[in-house]
Amino acid sequence: IPVTGHFSTQAEARFLVDKGASVLVGMIRDTEDLDSALLSRLRDLRIVVAPSLGNAGAALEIAKRNTRRLFAAGVPLAVASEGGDPFRETELMAEAGVPPLDVIVAATHNGAMALHQLEDRGTIEAERRADLLLVSANPAEDIKNLRRVALRMIGGEFGH
């Protein structure tokens, strides 16, 4: 069972990691002086961080820069919109400097990893749950193309 914690400061992130959290939702917004030991622990323990940039408020630019730093350090990122627009969250991650294809990995594979559901979702493979978006333009060129949904498949069934 994933242990998830919400955080907005480096001290909170450190505390949650020390207490065994496997998923962190939020982003360090109190400093840009990130502790390299914390980044190494997040990476080495494969703790998934879902930046939830849409909830960063006035500290959005700091949160975006720190998201880019976590990505560069090899920390697995996921997408969490916390009730907001998940497409907007992917766009904010791309604005933060995460390449579009890595944002898609964050929204699919790493999201399933964060939810401990990699055995049946998160990648396109036989025997996996078929939840897909067919888009009319390449999101690798512009992450906003994820909004151009031509066809949706949920649980192996096409819908609108």
Short mmCIF file of N, CA and C in Angstrom, two decimals:
data_model
loop_
_atom_site.label_atom_id
_atom_site.label_comp_id
_atom_site.label_asym_id
_atom_site.label_seq_id
_atom_site.Cartn_x
_atom_site.Cartn_y
_atom_site.Cartn_z
N ILE A 1 0.85 -1.18 0.00
CA ILE A 1 0.00 0.00 0.00
C ILE A 1 0.89 1.23 0.00
N PRO A 2 0.67 2.15 -0.96
CA PRO A 2 1.53 3.34 -1.00
C PRO A 2 1.24 4.27 0.18
N VAL A 3 2.30 4.80 0.73
CA VAL A 3 2.18 5.82 1.77
C VAL A 3 2.45 7.15 1.09
N THR A 4 1.42 7.99 1.06
CA THR A 4 1.50 9.26 0.35
C THR A 4 1.49 10.41 1.33
N GLY A 5 2.32 11.40 1.08
CA GLY A 5 2.35 12.60 1.91
C GLY A 5 2.34 13.84 1.06
N HIS A 6 1.68 14.88 1.57
CA HIS A 6 1.66 16.18 0.90
C HIS A 6 2.70 17.08 1.55
N PHE A 7 3.40 17.86 0.71
CA PHE A 7 4.46 18.70 1.26
C PHE A 7 4.59 19.98 0.43
N SER A 8 5.21 20.99 1.04
CA SER A 8 5.53 22.22 0.31
C SER A 8 6.88 22.79 0.74
N THR A 9 7.51 22.17 1.72
CA THR A 9 8.83 22.63 2.17
C THR A 9 9.82 21.47 2.13
N GLN A 10 11.09 21.82 2.09
CA GLN A 10 12.13 20.80 2.09
C GLN A 10 12.10 20.00 3.40
N ALA A 11 11.84 20.68 4.51
CA ALA A 11 11.78 19.99 5.80
C ALA A 11 10.64 18.98 5.82
N GLU A 12 9.48 19.34 5.25
CA GLU A 12 8.36 18.41 5.19
C GLU A 12 8.69 17.21 4.32
N ALA A 13 9.36 17.44 3.19
CA ALA A 13 9.75 16.34 2.31
C ALA A 13 10.69 15.39 3.05
N ARG A 14 11.68 15.94 3.73
CA ARG A 14 12.63 15.12 4.49
C ARG A 14 11.90 14.30 5.56
N PHE A 15 10.99 14.94 6.29
CA PHE A 15 10.23 14.26 7.35
C PHE A 15 9.43 13.09 6.76
N LEU A 16 8.73 13.34 5.65
CA LEU A 16 7.89 12.30 5.04
C LEU A 16 8.74 11.12 4.54
N VAL A 17 9.89 11.41 3.96
CA VAL A 17 10.78 10.34 3.50
C VAL A 17 11.28 9.55 4.70
N ASP A 18 11.66 10.24 5.78
CA ASP A 18 12.12 9.56 6.99
C ASP A 18 11.04 8.66 7.59
N LYS A 19 9.77 9.03 7.41
CA LYS A 19 8.64 8.26 7.96
C LYS A 19 8.14 7.19 7.01
N GLY A 20 8.80 7.03 5.85
CA GLY A 20 8.47 5.92 4.96
C GLY A 20 7.54 6.22 3.80
N ALA A 21 7.31 7.48 3.51
CA ALA A 21 6.44 7.81 2.37
C ALA A 21 7.07 7.28 1.08
N SER A 22 6.22 6.72 0.21
CA SER A 22 6.70 6.24 -1.08
C SER A 22 6.24 7.15 -2.22
N VAL A 23 5.32 8.06 -1.91
CA VAL A 23 4.81 9.02 -2.88
C VAL A 23 4.69 10.37 -2.19
N LEU A 24 5.20 11.42 -2.84
CA LEU A 24 5.07 12.77 -2.31
C LEU A 24 4.28 13.61 -3.31
N VAL A 25 3.27 14.32 -2.82
CA VAL A 25 2.47 15.20 -3.66
C VAL A 25 2.74 16.64 -3.23
N GLY A 26 3.16 17.44 -4.19
CA GLY A 26 3.51 18.83 -3.91
C GLY A 26 4.92 19.09 -4.43
N MET A 27 5.45 20.23 -4.07
CA MET A 27 6.81 20.57 -4.48
C MET A 27 7.41 21.50 -3.45
N ILE A 28 8.71 21.41 -3.29
CA ILE A 28 9.45 22.31 -2.39
C ILE A 28 9.30 23.72 -2.92
N ARG A 29 8.71 24.58 -2.09
CA ARG A 29 8.46 25.96 -2.52
C ARG A 29 9.10 26.99 -1.58
N ASP A 30 9.78 26.51 -0.53
CA ASP A 30 10.34 27.44 0.45
C ASP A 30 11.80 27.79 0.18
N THR A 31 12.44 27.08 -0.75
CA THR A 31 13.84 27.33 -1.03
C THR A 31 14.19 26.80 -2.43
N GLU A 32 15.21 27.39 -3.02
CA GLU A 32 15.76 26.84 -4.26
C GLU A 32 17.10 26.16 -3.99
N ASP A 33 17.52 26.17 -2.73
CA ASP A 33 18.77 25.54 -2.32
C ASP A 33 18.44 24.11 -1.90
N LEU A 34 18.26 23.24 -2.90
CA LEU A 34 17.84 21.87 -2.62
C LEU A 34 18.99 21.04 -2.08
N ASP A 35 18.68 20.24 -1.08
CA ASP A 35 19.64 19.36 -0.43
C ASP A 35 19.95 18.18 -1.36
N SER A 36 21.19 18.07 -1.80
CA SER A 36 21.56 17.00 -2.73
C SER A 36 21.38 15.63 -2.10
N ALA A 37 21.54 15.52 -0.78
CA ALA A 37 21.33 14.23 -0.11
C ALA A 37 19.86 13.83 -0.18
N LEU A 38 18.96 14.80 -0.05
CA LEU A 38 17.53 14.50 -0.17
C LEU A 38 17.20 14.06 -1.60
N LEU A 39 17.73 14.77 -2.59
CA LEU A 39 17.49 14.39 -3.98
C LEU A 39 18.00 12.98 -4.25
N SER A 40 19.17 12.64 -3.73
CA SER A 40 19.72 11.30 -3.91
C SER A 40 18.83 10.25 -3.25
N ARG A 41 18.31 10.53 -2.07
CA ARG A 41 17.42 9.57 -1.39
C ARG A 41 16.14 9.38 -2.18
N LEU A 42 15.56 10.48 -2.67
CA LEU A 42 14.33 10.36 -3.47
C LEU A 42 14.58 9.49 -4.70
N ARG A 43 15.71 9.74 -5.37
CA ARG A 43 16.05 8.96 -6.58
C ARG A 43 16.33 7.51 -6.24
N ASP A 44 17.18 7.28 -5.26
CA ASP A 44 17.62 5.92 -4.95
C ASP A 44 16.50 5.06 -4.37
N LEU A 45 15.61 5.66 -3.61
CA LEU A 45 14.48 4.93 -3.04
C LEU A 45 13.29 4.84 -4.00
N ARG A 46 13.43 5.48 -5.18
CA ARG A 46 12.37 5.50 -6.20
C ARG A 46 11.07 6.07 -5.64
N ILE A 47 11.20 7.11 -4.83
CA ILE A 47 10.03 7.81 -4.30
C ILE A 47 9.48 8.69 -5.40
N VAL A 48 8.21 8.49 -5.72
CA VAL A 48 7.58 9.23 -6.81
C VAL A 48 7.12 10.58 -6.26
N VAL A 49 7.45 11.64 -6.99
CA VAL A 49 7.03 12.99 -6.60
C VAL A 49 6.08 13.51 -7.67
N ALA A 50 4.88 13.89 -7.24
CA ALA A 50 3.88 14.49 -8.13
C ALA A 50 3.83 15.97 -7.77
N PRO A 51 4.45 16.84 -8.58
CA PRO A 51 4.63 18.24 -8.21
C PRO A 51 3.37 19.05 -7.92
N SER A 52 2.23 18.69 -8.51
CA SER A 52 0.99 19.42 -8.30
C SER A 52 1.21 20.93 -8.46
N LEU A 53 1.81 21.29 -9.58
CA LEU A 53 2.18 22.69 -9.83
C LEU A 53 0.97 23.61 -9.90
N GLY A 54 -0.17 23.10 -10.30
CA GLY A 54 -1.37 23.92 -10.36
C GLY A 54 -1.81 24.44 -9.01
N ASN A 55 -1.27 23.86 -7.94
CA ASN A 55 -1.60 24.29 -6.58
C ASN A 55 -0.47 25.06 -5.91
N ALA A 56 0.53 25.47 -6.68
CA ALA A 56 1.70 26.14 -6.09
C ALA A 56 1.45 27.61 -5.77
N GLY A 57 0.39 28.19 -6.33
CA GLY A 57 0.07 29.58 -6.03
C GLY A 57 1.19 30.54 -6.40
N ALA A 58 1.46 31.47 -5.49
CA ALA A 58 2.44 32.52 -5.74
C ALA A 58 3.86 31.96 -5.88
N ALA A 59 4.08 30.74 -5.40
CA ALA A 59 5.42 30.13 -5.46
C ALA A 59 5.59 29.26 -6.70
N LEU A 60 4.76 29.46 -7.73
CA LEU A 60 4.79 28.61 -8.91
C LEU A 60 6.17 28.57 -9.57
N GLU A 61 6.82 29.71 -9.73
CA GLU A 61 8.11 29.72 -10.43
C GLU A 61 9.17 28.94 -9.66
N ILE A 62 9.19 29.08 -8.33
CA ILE A 62 10.13 28.30 -7.52
C ILE A 62 9.81 26.81 -7.64
N ALA A 63 8.52 26.47 -7.59
CA ALA A 63 8.10 25.08 -7.70
C ALA A 63 8.48 24.50 -9.06
N LYS A 64 8.37 25.29 -10.12
CA LYS A 64 8.74 24.82 -11.45
C LYS A 64 10.25 24.58 -11.53
N ARG A 65 11.03 25.50 -11.01
CA ARG A 65 12.49 25.32 -11.04
C ARG A 65 12.89 24.07 -10.24
N ASN A 66 12.26 23.86 -9.09
CA ASN A 66 12.58 22.68 -8.28
C ASN A 66 12.10 21.40 -8.93
N THR A 67 11.00 21.46 -9.67
CA THR A 67 10.53 20.29 -10.43
C THR A 67 11.58 19.90 -11.46
N ARG A 68 12.11 20.90 -12.17
CA ARG A 68 13.16 20.65 -13.16
C ARG A 68 14.39 20.04 -12.49
N ARG A 69 14.74 20.52 -11.30
CA ARG A 69 15.91 19.99 -10.59
C ARG A 69 15.68 18.53 -10.17
N LEU A 70 14.49 18.20 -9.69
CA LEU A 70 14.20 16.82 -9.32
C LEU A 70 14.27 15.92 -10.55
N PHE A 71 13.70 16.38 -11.66
CA PHE A 71 13.75 15.61 -12.90
C PHE A 71 15.20 15.38 -13.31
N ALA A 72 16.01 16.42 -13.29
CA ALA A 72 17.43 16.32 -13.68
C ALA A 72 18.20 15.37 -12.77
N ALA A 73 17.77 15.27 -11.50
CA ALA A 73 18.43 14.39 -10.54
C ALA A 73 17.97 12.94 -10.69
N GLY A 74 17.00 12.67 -11.56
CA GLY A 74 16.53 11.31 -11.77
C GLY A 74 15.42 10.86 -10.85
N VAL A 75 14.80 11.79 -10.14
CA VAL A 75 13.68 11.47 -9.26
C VAL A 75 12.46 11.18 -10.14
N PRO A 76 11.76 10.06 -9.94
CA PRO A 76 10.59 9.78 -10.77
C PRO A 76 9.45 10.76 -10.46
N LEU A 77 8.94 11.40 -11.52
CA LEU A 77 7.85 12.36 -11.37
C LEU A 77 6.55 11.73 -11.86
N ALA A 78 5.44 12.13 -11.24
CA ALA A 78 4.11 11.72 -11.67
C ALA A 78 3.26 12.98 -11.82
N VAL A 79 2.08 12.81 -12.36
CA VAL A 79 1.15 13.92 -12.54
C VAL A 79 0.05 13.81 -11.49
N ALA A 80 -0.15 14.87 -10.73
CA ALA A 80 -1.26 14.94 -9.77
C ALA A 80 -1.89 16.31 -9.89
N SER A 81 -3.14 16.34 -10.26
CA SER A 81 -3.82 17.63 -10.41
C SER A 81 -4.66 17.97 -9.19
N GLU A 82 -4.80 17.02 -8.26
CA GLU A 82 -5.55 17.22 -7.02
C GLU A 82 -6.91 17.88 -7.28
N GLY A 83 -7.65 17.31 -8.20
CA GLY A 83 -8.98 17.82 -8.50
C GLY A 83 -9.01 18.91 -9.55
N GLY A 84 -7.85 19.37 -9.98
CA GLY A 84 -7.77 20.39 -11.02
C GLY A 84 -7.73 19.76 -12.40
N ASP A 85 -7.23 20.49 -13.36
CA ASP A 85 -7.16 20.05 -14.75
C ASP A 85 -5.87 19.26 -14.97
N PRO A 86 -5.95 17.95 -15.21
CA PRO A 86 -4.72 17.17 -15.40
C PRO A 86 -3.95 17.60 -16.65
N PHE A 87 -4.65 18.07 -17.68
CA PHE A 87 -3.94 18.55 -18.87
C PHE A 87 -3.12 19.79 -18.53
N ARG A 88 -3.68 20.68 -17.72
CA ARG A 88 -2.94 21.89 -17.30
C ARG A 88 -1.71 21.48 -16.50
N GLU A 89 -1.84 20.47 -15.67
CA GLU A 89 -0.70 20.01 -14.88
C GLU A 89 0.42 19.51 -15.79
N THR A 90 0.07 18.78 -16.86
CA THR A 90 1.11 18.32 -17.80
C THR A 90 1.78 19.51 -18.48
N GLU A 91 0.99 20.53 -18.80
CA GLU A 91 1.54 21.73 -19.44
C GLU A 91 2.49 22.46 -18.51
N LEU A 92 2.13 22.56 -17.24
CA LEU A 92 3.01 23.22 -16.26
C LEU A 92 4.32 22.44 -16.08
N MET A 93 4.23 21.10 -16.10
CA MET A 93 5.46 20.31 -15.99
C MET A 93 6.36 20.55 -17.19
N ALA A 94 5.77 20.64 -18.38
CA ALA A 94 6.57 20.93 -19.58
C ALA A 94 7.17 22.33 -19.50
N GLU A 95 6.39 23.30 -19.02
CA GLU A 95 6.92 24.66 -18.83
C GLU A 95 8.07 24.67 -17.84
N ALA A 96 8.03 23.74 -16.88
CA ALA A 96 9.10 23.64 -15.88
C ALA A 96 10.40 23.10 -16.47
N GLY A 97 10.32 22.53 -17.68
CA GLY A 97 11.52 22.01 -18.31
C GLY A 97 11.56 20.50 -18.42
N VAL A 98 10.48 19.83 -18.07
CA VAL A 98 10.42 18.38 -18.26
C VAL A 98 10.02 18.13 -19.71
N PRO A 99 10.82 17.38 -20.47
CA PRO A 99 10.49 17.14 -21.89
C PRO A 99 9.12 16.47 -22.03
N PRO A 100 8.38 16.81 -23.09
CA PRO A 100 7.01 16.29 -23.26
C PRO A 100 6.89 14.77 -23.14
N LEU A 101 7.79 14.02 -23.73
CA LEU A 101 7.68 12.56 -23.63
C LEU A 101 7.88 12.08 -22.19
N ASP A 102 8.70 12.78 -21.44
CA ASP A 102 8.88 12.44 -20.02
C ASP A 102 7.66 12.84 -19.21
N VAL A 103 6.97 13.90 -19.62
CA VAL A 103 5.71 14.27 -18.96
C VAL A 103 4.68 13.16 -19.19
N ILE A 104 4.65 12.60 -20.40
CA ILE A 104 3.72 11.51 -20.69
C ILE A 104 4.06 10.28 -19.83
N VAL A 105 5.34 9.99 -19.66
CA VAL A 105 5.75 8.89 -18.77
C VAL A 105 5.30 9.19 -17.34
N ALA A 106 5.42 10.45 -16.92
CA ALA A 106 4.97 10.84 -15.58
C ALA A 106 3.47 10.59 -15.42
N ALA A 107 2.70 10.87 -16.48
CA ALA A 107 1.24 10.74 -16.41
C ALA A 107 0.78 9.30 -16.53
N THR A 108 1.60 8.42 -17.07
CA THR A 108 1.18 7.04 -17.32
C THR A 108 1.94 6.07 -16.42
N HIS A 109 3.12 5.68 -16.83
CA HIS A 109 3.92 4.70 -16.09
C HIS A 109 4.15 5.10 -14.64
N ASN A 110 4.66 6.33 -14.43
CA ASN A 110 5.00 6.74 -13.07
C ASN A 110 3.76 6.95 -12.22
N GLY A 111 2.65 7.37 -12.85
CA GLY A 111 1.40 7.49 -12.11
C GLY A 111 0.94 6.12 -11.62
N ALA A 112 1.03 5.12 -12.48
CA ALA A 112 0.67 3.75 -12.08
C ALA A 112 1.62 3.24 -11.00
N MET A 113 2.91 3.59 -11.12
CA MET A 113 3.88 3.19 -10.11
C MET A 113 3.54 3.82 -8.76
N ALA A 114 3.17 5.10 -8.77
CA ALA A 114 2.82 5.80 -7.53
C ALA A 114 1.61 5.16 -6.85
N LEU A 115 0.69 4.66 -7.65
CA LEU A 115 -0.53 4.03 -7.13
C LEU A 115 -0.36 2.53 -6.90
N HIS A 116 0.85 2.02 -7.11
CA HIS A 116 1.15 0.59 -6.99
C HIS A 116 0.22 -0.23 -7.87
N GLN A 117 0.04 0.23 -9.13
CA GLN A 117 -0.82 -0.46 -10.08
C GLN A 117 -0.08 -0.81 -11.36
N LEU A 118 1.24 -0.90 -11.32
CA LEU A 118 2.01 -1.20 -12.51
C LEU A 118 1.72 -2.59 -13.10
N GLU A 119 1.18 -3.49 -12.29
CA GLU A 119 0.92 -4.84 -12.81
C GLU A 119 -0.19 -4.86 -13.85
N ASP A 120 -1.08 -3.86 -13.88
CA ASP A 120 -2.16 -3.91 -14.87
C ASP A 120 -2.38 -2.61 -15.63
N ARG A 121 -1.58 -1.58 -15.39
CA ARG A 121 -1.74 -0.32 -16.13
C ARG A 121 -0.43 0.44 -16.15
N GLY A 122 -0.42 1.53 -16.93
CA GLY A 122 0.76 2.40 -16.98
C GLY A 122 1.61 2.24 -18.22
N THR A 123 1.46 1.09 -18.91
CA THR A 123 2.18 0.86 -20.16
C THR A 123 1.24 0.13 -21.12
N ILE A 124 1.58 0.18 -22.39
CA ILE A 124 0.78 -0.52 -23.40
C ILE A 124 1.39 -1.90 -23.60
N GLU A 125 0.73 -2.92 -23.06
CA GLU A 125 1.20 -4.30 -23.15
C GLU A 125 -0.01 -5.22 -23.10
N ALA A 126 0.18 -6.45 -23.58
CA ALA A 126 -0.87 -7.47 -23.47
C ALA A 126 -1.20 -7.68 -22.00
N GLU A 127 -2.46 -7.94 -21.73
CA GLU A 127 -2.97 -8.22 -20.38
C GLU A 127 -3.02 -6.99 -19.48
N ARG A 128 -2.82 -5.81 -20.05
CA ARG A 128 -2.93 -4.57 -19.27
C ARG A 128 -4.28 -3.93 -19.51
N ARG A 129 -4.72 -3.13 -18.59
CA ARG A 129 -5.97 -2.38 -18.74
C ARG A 129 -5.79 -1.37 -19.87
N ALA A 130 -6.75 -1.32 -20.78
CA ALA A 130 -6.65 -0.45 -21.95
C ALA A 130 -7.37 0.87 -21.71
N ASP A 131 -6.65 1.83 -21.16
CA ASP A 131 -7.12 3.21 -21.03
C ASP A 131 -6.20 4.04 -21.90
N LEU A 132 -6.73 4.56 -23.02
CA LEU A 132 -5.90 5.27 -23.98
C LEU A 132 -6.59 6.54 -24.46
N LEU A 133 -5.77 7.50 -24.84
CA LEU A 133 -6.25 8.68 -25.56
C LEU A 133 -5.59 8.66 -26.93
N LEU A 134 -6.40 8.76 -27.97
CA LEU A 134 -5.88 8.94 -29.31
C LEU A 134 -5.99 10.43 -29.60
N VAL A 135 -4.86 11.07 -29.83
CA VAL A 135 -4.86 12.52 -30.06
C VAL A 135 -4.57 12.81 -31.52
N SER A 136 -5.04 13.95 -31.98
CA SER A 136 -4.93 14.29 -33.41
C SER A 136 -3.65 15.05 -33.75
N ALA A 137 -2.79 15.26 -32.78
CA ALA A 137 -1.51 15.92 -33.02
C ALA A 137 -0.48 15.34 -32.04
N ASN A 138 0.77 15.49 -32.36
CA ASN A 138 1.84 14.86 -31.60
C ASN A 138 2.15 15.62 -30.30
N PRO A 139 1.89 15.00 -29.13
CA PRO A 139 2.21 15.68 -27.86
C PRO A 139 3.71 15.78 -27.60
N ALA A 140 4.52 15.01 -28.32
CA ALA A 140 5.98 15.14 -28.17
C ALA A 140 6.47 16.46 -28.74
N GLU A 141 5.72 17.01 -29.70
CA GLU A 141 6.06 18.31 -30.27
C GLU A 141 5.53 19.46 -29.41
N ASP A 142 4.35 19.26 -28.83
CA ASP A 142 3.74 20.27 -27.97
C ASP A 142 2.80 19.54 -27.02
N ILE A 143 3.11 19.59 -25.73
CA ILE A 143 2.32 18.85 -24.74
C ILE A 143 0.84 19.27 -24.77
N LYS A 144 0.56 20.48 -25.24
CA LYS A 144 -0.83 20.93 -25.33
C LYS A 144 -1.64 20.07 -26.31
N ASN A 145 -0.97 19.32 -27.16
CA ASN A 145 -1.67 18.43 -28.09
C ASN A 145 -2.39 17.29 -27.37
N LEU A 146 -2.08 17.07 -26.09
CA LEU A 146 -2.83 16.08 -25.32
C LEU A 146 -4.31 16.47 -25.22
N ARG A 147 -4.60 17.74 -25.34
CA ARG A 147 -6.00 18.21 -25.28
C ARG A 147 -6.77 17.90 -26.56
N ARG A 148 -6.07 17.52 -27.61
CA ARG A 148 -6.70 17.27 -28.92
C ARG A 148 -7.11 15.81 -29.02
N VAL A 149 -8.02 15.41 -28.15
CA VAL A 149 -8.47 14.02 -28.06
C VAL A 149 -9.44 13.72 -29.20
N ALA A 150 -9.06 12.74 -30.03
CA ALA A 150 -9.91 12.30 -31.13
C ALA A 150 -10.76 11.09 -30.70
N LEU A 151 -10.19 10.25 -29.83
CA LEU A 151 -10.88 9.04 -29.40
C LEU A 151 -10.35 8.65 -28.04
N ARG A 152 -11.24 8.13 -27.21
CA ARG A 152 -10.90 7.74 -25.85
C ARG A 152 -11.26 6.28 -25.65
N MET A 153 -10.38 5.50 -25.05
CA MET A 153 -10.68 4.12 -24.71
C MET A 153 -10.49 3.98 -23.20
N ILE A 154 -11.53 3.47 -22.54
CA ILE A 154 -11.47 3.26 -21.10
C ILE A 154 -11.88 1.81 -20.84
N GLY A 155 -10.99 1.07 -20.19
CA GLY A 155 -11.26 -0.33 -19.90
C GLY A 155 -11.47 -1.16 -21.15
N GLY A 156 -10.80 -0.78 -22.24
CA GLY A 156 -10.90 -1.54 -23.48
C GLY A 156 -12.11 -1.18 -24.34
N GLU A 157 -12.90 -0.21 -23.91
CA GLU A 157 -14.10 0.21 -24.65
C GLU A 157 -13.93 1.63 -25.16
N PHE A 158 -14.24 1.82 -26.45
CA PHE A 158 -14.17 3.17 -27.01
C PHE A 158 -15.35 3.99 -26.52
N GLY A 159 -15.08 5.27 -26.22
CA GLY A 159 -16.12 6.20 -25.79
C GLY A 159 -15.84 7.57 -26.39
N HIS A 160 -16.51 8.55 -25.90
CA HIS A 160 -16.35 9.91 -26.43
C HIS A 160 -15.51 10.76 -25.53
#
